[in-house]
């Protein structure tokens, strides 16, 4: 068994500084704050944050950490919502080291753009731009890419799934390090690329792209994306969810590992970019959206590209409290978002020390309220008329079929409606319960951007209403594919304990994000556990795509996956409410 030495703080810091440089070993609270606090949930203390600048340095840092018997928390962009890449509390039995990967940039395009190799710091935004020259796209091009999320973080956390044909991020081709049951650190090369024998040789050859096409194996048995999701999501009469984190069939080594191994690279498929158009659909009847969903998944010749749901309350909160994020991305693009978050975090830390917590959020709100509306007029008009909104992206060649179906469906449902001022192409159709329009390019882009600005709006609301809000209960759930009662109806006593309920999500796969802004004086944790019981009664699975982090309980299949990957409980300990103690004691 590998012997560890008693922890020597000064000596460990010295070794780490010799590897990465003193400026990349952070120990002061003001410097580590950005890394040890979750975007929405979770926080704790750390011994140090170390940011290596090469794959070899990452390996060497791991060697020091294992020798010093440290807990290692792998962290990429720290954009998760369940605290899964930060410490949680202060009850660890060993020193905690955060190993940051933001400096480990690198995207290597192989096989004429059909596949990519992504290093730990590669972001979805950067990957999208790299593949654009090949007229191809990464697994995910909306959602997390707007806030600087990393590619590896998506794979490790089963993230994504907004794009209906592609499903959650998944690969069976990865290069990673793990600590075995004997406490020994070992490098596992399952990239399907011959890179050498020793860890040092493999890592250097990969980073320097010192390999040829002949070194790349193309084994049909090893997938670089989810090959069966398109079939699964289309089974609208199945009484199980299409996707969720604890699905054993989608847990494989790095995929779904949630930081229980140290991943150096993943190999992923890319996808052809397809001309598309966006429909904006509104209704006051959940059954309308159910019937539209069933048509799209059962009868349309090709699966839609994406279908995003927003409830009117979420629309309103997002329009007001997600406005600065929307405008920032409009002006500067997604690539600038991580730096903006980092700067805001530093300002918030300074203000917090002065007793002015939340001041920056209030100032941002004050500024954005003075600006004109940023959302298209036709969207805002639908907001006034309809409670439920569906943003649908389909292939250009399917526009006519979808238009014909929607026109016929709403005409048959509301044949006696009066003429509607919002219909531009067919003035004789004017439904009372629902309606739709075909977006122009600007409207379509802004509709999807608004949907993802909604995701952070509850946080801003909380931070600007601390005197009224206890906290947010944030759930991401997967309903059964055949569930027609997808619009939640809470018991009156629970409903009265909330200021707002925000419902939004990936409608076609029945994955919903549900943010409950809880009133002051209500216990958010108790509220969350009540929610879990209601979800169990509905046959839902949770979490669906943000992984368990420190918020949810890991179900048996997921816990077993973690224990198989990390038998001595060295990496990201305690996630899923599992043991924080060495060797899973």
XYZ file of N, CA and C in Angstrom, residues 69-196:
384
model
N -1.610 13.319 1.428
C -2.920 12.819 1.865
C -3.969 13.916 1.883
N -4.016 14.705 0.815
C -5.014 15.765 0.680
C -6.251 15.253 -0.043
N -7.372 15.858 0.248
C -8.572 15.715 -0.580
C -8.410 16.648 -1.774
N -8.725 16.159 -2.962
C -8.597 16.961 -4.181
C -9.988 17.215 -4.765
N -10.312 18.486 -4.954
C -11.554 18.862 -5.630
C -11.183 19.446 -6.980
N -11.541 18.734 -8.035
C -11.292 19.216 -9.385
C -12.302 20.315 -9.717
N -11.800 21.406 -10.278
C -12.700 22.508 -10.608
C -12.341 23.097 -11.959
N -13.333 23.184 -12.834
C -13.139 23.808 -14.149
C -13.649 25.240 -14.066
N -14.814 25.516 -14.620
C -15.311 26.890 -14.655
C -16.131 27.267 -13.424
N -16.473 26.285 -12.583
C -17.284 26.535 -11.383
C -18.608 27.203 -11.750
N -19.254 26.674 -12.773
C -20.558 27.206 -13.187
C -21.711 26.323 -12.722
N -21.415 25.241 -11.982
C -22.467 24.332 -11.547
C -23.415 24.987 -10.560
N -24.588 24.388 -10.385
C -25.635 24.970 -9.551
C -25.900 24.180 -8.283
N -25.176 23.079 -8.053
C -25.444 22.250 -6.878
C -24.232 22.122 -5.959
N -23.239 22.994 -6.123
C -22.074 22.977 -5.250
C -21.144 21.805 -5.472
N -21.191 21.206 -6.659
C -20.453 19.978 -6.900
C -18.978 20.146 -7.210
N -18.485 21.372 -7.340
C -17.053 21.556 -7.603
C -16.419 22.505 -6.593
N -17.048 22.592 -5.428
C -16.502 23.400 -4.342
C -16.578 22.584 -3.050
N -15.831 22.993 -2.024
C -15.998 22.318 -0.725
C -17.367 22.639 -0.144
N -17.785 21.829 0.816
C -19.089 22.029 1.443
C -18.928 21.809 2.945
N -18.928 22.894 3.690
C -18.744 22.786 5.129
C -17.277 22.652 5.502
N -17.038 22.389 6.770
C -15.665 22.314 7.291
C -15.409 21.027 8.069
N -16.132 19.968 7.747
C -16.006 18.721 8.499
C -15.249 17.641 7.724
N -14.217 18.050 6.971
C -13.389 17.085 6.242
C -12.313 16.523 7.171
N -11.895 15.292 6.914
C -10.895 14.663 7.776
C -9.466 14.830 7.262
N -9.308 15.518 6.122
C -7.990 15.779 5.539
C -7.989 17.180 4.953
N -6.812 17.755 4.717
C -6.761 19.080 4.083
C -7.390 19.031 2.687
N -8.073 20.108 2.308
C -8.767 20.179 1.023
C -7.989 21.079 0.070
N -7.689 20.541 -1.103
C -6.994 21.286 -2.150
C -7.892 21.355 -3.380
N -8.154 22.564 -3.858
C -8.875 22.726 -5.126
C -7.855 22.774 -6.250
N -8.017 21.902 -7.223
C -7.138 21.866 -8.381
C -7.899 22.504 -9.541
N -7.569 23.756 -9.825
C -8.252 24.496 -10.882
C -7.659 24.204 -12.246
N -8.501 24.158 -13.252
C -8.035 23.779 -14.598
C -8.214 24.895 -15.628
N -8.511 26.117 -15.179
C -8.839 27.181 -16.132
C -7.672 27.556 -17.035
N -6.444 27.305 -16.610
C -5.279 27.638 -17.438
C -4.976 26.556 -18.475
N -5.612 25.413 -18.349
C -5.285 24.281 -19.218
C -6.140 24.304 -20.481
N -5.985 25.377 -21.223
C -6.747 25.552 -22.454
C -6.205 24.613 -23.524
N -7.071 24.194 -24.389
C -6.613 23.369 -25.493
C -7.738 22.591 -26.136
N -7.902 22.791 -27.443
C -8.870 22.047 -28.240
C -8.154 21.570 -29.488
N -8.160 20.273 -29.712
C -7.478 19.695 -30.866
C -8.520 19.038 -31.775
N -8.643 19.550 -32.970
C -9.620 19.040 -33.937
C -9.006 17.879 -34.700
N -9.701 16.761 -34.740
C -9.202 15.580 -35.448
C -10.272 15.075 -36.415
N -9.861 14.183 -37.300
C -10.771 13.535 -38.245
C -11.577 14.569 -39.036
N -10.862 15.572 -39.576
C -11.477 16.611 -40.421
C -12.642 17.316 -39.732
N -12.535 17.492 -38.421
C -13.556 18.213 -37.671
C -14.674 17.350 -37.129
N -14.667 16.070 -37.468
C -15.748 15.202 -36.988
C -15.605 14.861 -35.511
N -14.389 15.010 -34.975
C -14.171 14.786 -33.555
C -13.208 15.844 -33.020
N -13.199 15.989 -31.683
C -12.287 16.919 -31.029
C -11.714 16.266 -29.777
N -10.526 16.718 -29.408
C -9.946 16.409 -28.102
C -9.977 17.695 -27.293
N -10.543 17.633 -26.118
C -10.655 18.824 -25.272
C -9.869 18.625 -23.987
N -8.994 19.577 -23.680
C -8.248 19.582 -22.430
C -9.111 20.205 -21.331
N -8.681 20.132 -20.072
C -9.567 20.493 -18.957
C -10.125 21.905 -18.979
N -9.385 22.878 -19.519
C -9.861 24.254 -19.489
C -10.656 24.680 -20.700
N -10.869 23.787 -21.648
C -11.615 24.128 -22.866
C -13.064 24.460 -22.529
N -13.563 25.570 -23.063
C -14.947 25.973 -22.808
C -15.829 25.657 -24.002
N -17.116 25.533 -23.729
C -18.078 25.292 -24.802
C -18.087 26.440 -25.801
N -17.953 27.642 -25.294
C -17.930 28.810 -26.172
C -16.760 28.739 -27.149
N -15.570 28.429 -26.639
C -14.385 28.335 -27.482
C -14.515 27.177 -28.473
N -15.061 26.056 -28.018
C -15.232 24.906 -28.905
C -16.206 25.234 -30.030
N -17.255 25.948 -29.707
C -18.223 26.341 -30.740
C -17.538 27.170 -31.832
N -16.670 28.084 -31.410
C -15.975 28.930 -32.388
C -14.935 28.139 -33.190
N -14.271 27.202 -32.553
C -13.272 26.373 -33.250
C -13.923 25.533 -34.348
N -15.110 25.003 -34.067
C -15.772 24.112 -35.021
C -16.522 24.857 -36.118
N -16.742 26.144 -35.923
C -17.511 26.914 -36.902
C -16.868 26.874 -38.284
N -15.534 26.845 -38.337
C -14.843 26.846 -39.635
C -15.076 25.531 -40.385
N -15.502 24.494 -39.678
C -15.814 23.208 -40.312
C -17.322 23.075 -40.576
N -18.075 24.148 -40.274
C -19.534 24.128 -40.363
C -20.117 23.025 -39.476
N -19.508 22.890 -38.305
C -19.958 21.890 -37.349
C -20.136 22.546 -35.977
N -20.777 21.797 -35.072
C -21.082 22.305 -33.741
C -20.662 21.298 -32.679
N -20.425 21.777 -31.441
C -20.190 20.851 -30.329
C -21.503 20.260 -29.833
N -21.378 19.439 -28.822
C -22.553 18.794 -28.238
C -23.592 19.804 -27.788
N -23.156 20.902 -27.207
C -24.075 21.900 -26.684
C -23.685 23.274 -27.193
N -24.649 24.026 -27.686
C -24.344 25.372 -28.178
C -25.214 26.424 -27.504
N -26.063 26.003 -26.587
C -26.898 26.949 -25.863
C -26.833 26.602 -24.387
N -27.325 27.486 -23.560
C -27.361 27.208 -22.137
C -26.037 27.490 -21.492
N -25.350 26.437 -21.079
C -24.119 26.614 -20.318
C -23.053 27.378 -21.086
N -23.043 27.262 -22.414
C -22.033 27.984 -23.189
C -22.151 29.483 -22.992
N -23.309 29.921 -22.524
C -23.503 31.364 -22.294
C -22.828 31.842 -21.020
N -22.436 30.950 -20.127
C -21.811 31.389 -18.886
C -20.425 30.784 -18.711
N -19.808 30.367 -19.808
C -18.404 29.973 -19.766
C -18.131 28.582 -19.261
N -19.106 27.698 -19.288
C -18.915 26.351 -18.763
C -17.872 25.591 -19.569
N -17.203 24.654 -18.894
C -16.166 23.865 -19.556
C -16.753 22.626 -20.212
N -16.059 22.144 -21.230
C -16.480 20.923 -21.923
C -16.367 19.731 -20.982
N -15.239 19.617 -20.263
C -15.041 18.483 -19.369
C -16.042 18.479 -18.228
N -16.383 19.684 -17.747
C -17.385 19.749 -16.690
C -18.706 19.168 -17.138
N -19.073 19.424 -18.399
C -20.308 18.865 -18.926
C -20.294 17.355 -18.985
N -19.179 16.787 -19.441
C -19.055 15.328 -19.523
C -19.096 14.705 -18.134
N -18.338 15.286 -17.217
C -18.243 14.707 -15.867
C -19.546 14.815 -15.096
N -20.414 15.743 -15.486
C -21.648 15.967 -14.739
C -22.904 15.602 -15.512
N -22.779 14.825 -16.594
C -23.946 14.423 -17.394
C -24.761 15.630 -17.845
N -24.106 16.760 -18.068
C -24.824 17.988 -18.381
C -25.336 17.968 -19.814
N -26.137 18.978 -20.124
C -26.637 19.107 -21.481
C -27.878 18.275 -21.711
N -28.302 18.254 -22.935
C -29.529 17.562 -23.292
C -30.560 18.504 -23.862
N -30.248 19.805 -23.869
C -31.181 20.765 -24.447
C -31.369 20.514 -25.939
N -30.319 20.062 -26.603
C -30.424 19.754 -28.031
C -30.963 18.332 -28.165
N -32.156 18.237 -28.727
C -32.982 17.042 -28.604
C -32.321 15.801 -29.210
N -31.556 15.970 -30.259
C -30.991 14.810 -30.945
C -29.714 14.294 -30.274
N -29.119 15.080 -29.368
C -27.770 14.761 -28.884
C -27.729 14.230 -27.461
N -28.703 14.593 -26.645
C -28.756 14.069 -25.298
C -27.691 14.629 -24.383
N -27.528 14.027 -23.202
C -26.524 14.501 -22.255
C -25.110 14.256 -22.762
N -24.173 15.087 -22.318
C -22.772 14.938 -22.710
C -22.259 13.572 -22.277
N -21.608 12.870 -23.202
C -21.202 11.492 -22.915
C -20.044 11.092 -23.825
N -19.093 10.377 -23.266
C -18.035 9.765 -24.064
C -17.460 8.566 -23.321
N -16.950 7.620 -24.085
C -16.236 6.478 -23.521
C -14.742 6.587 -23.796
N -14.318 7.760 -24.299
C -12.929 7.982 -24.691
C -12.363 9.127 -23.856
N -11.522 8.782 -22.884
C -11.005 9.804 -21.970
C -9.630 9.409 -21.449
N -8.888 10.416 -21.030
C -7.595 10.243 -20.362
C -7.750 10.798 -18.955
N -7.543 9.952 -17.948
C -7.791 10.403 -16.577
C -6.849 9.706 -15.593
N -6.728 10.314 -14.414
C -5.944 9.740 -13.332
C -6.873 9.360 -12.190
N -6.562 8.276 -11.524
C -7.330 7.877 -10.357
C -6.387 7.301 -9.303
N -6.853 7.258 -8.085
C -6.098 6.654 -6.988
C -6.762 5.310 -6.688
N -6.001 4.225 -6.781
C -6.585 2.896 -6.594
C -6.768 2.566 -5.109
N -7.257 1.368 -4.847
C -7.547 0.963 -3.469
C -6.296 0.909 -2.600
N -5.131 0.763 -3.237
C -3.869 0.743 -2.496
C -3.294 2.130 -2.284
N -4.015 3.148 -2.738
C -3.556 4.514 -2.556
C -2.560 4.973 -3.597
N -2.463 4.246 -4.709
C -1.491 4.584 -5.751
C -2.147 5.396 -6.861
N -1.468 6.454 -7.282
C -1.944 7.285 -8.373
C -1.561 6.652 -9.705
N -2.532 6.502 -10.600
C -2.239 5.896 -11.904
C -2.974 6.654 -13.003
N -2.341 6.698 -14.172
C -2.904 7.368 -15.340
C -3.528 6.322 -16.263
N -4.767 6.568 -16.689
C -5.497 5.639 -17.548
C -5.740 6.324 -18.894
N -5.172 5.756 -19.966
C -5.351 6.317 -21.297
C -6.365 5.497 -22.083
N -7.593 5.976 -22.104
C -8.652 5.359 -22.902
C -9.138 6.324 -23.974
N -8.232 7.184 -24.462
C -8.580 8.113 -25.535
C -8.673 7.421 -26.890
N -8.088 6.245 -26.992
C -8.025 5.602 -28.294
C -6.954 6.220 -29.173
N -5.905 6.766 -28.555
C -4.791 7.377 -29.275
C -3.489 6.895 -28.637
N -2.577 6.408 -29.456
C -1.273 5.970 -28.959
C -0.422 7.198 -28.670
N -0.061 7.373 -27.397
C 0.665 8.574 -26.984
C 1.960 8.261 -26.233
N 2.260 6.989 -26.020
C 3.467 6.629 -25.289
C 3.122 5.732 -24.117
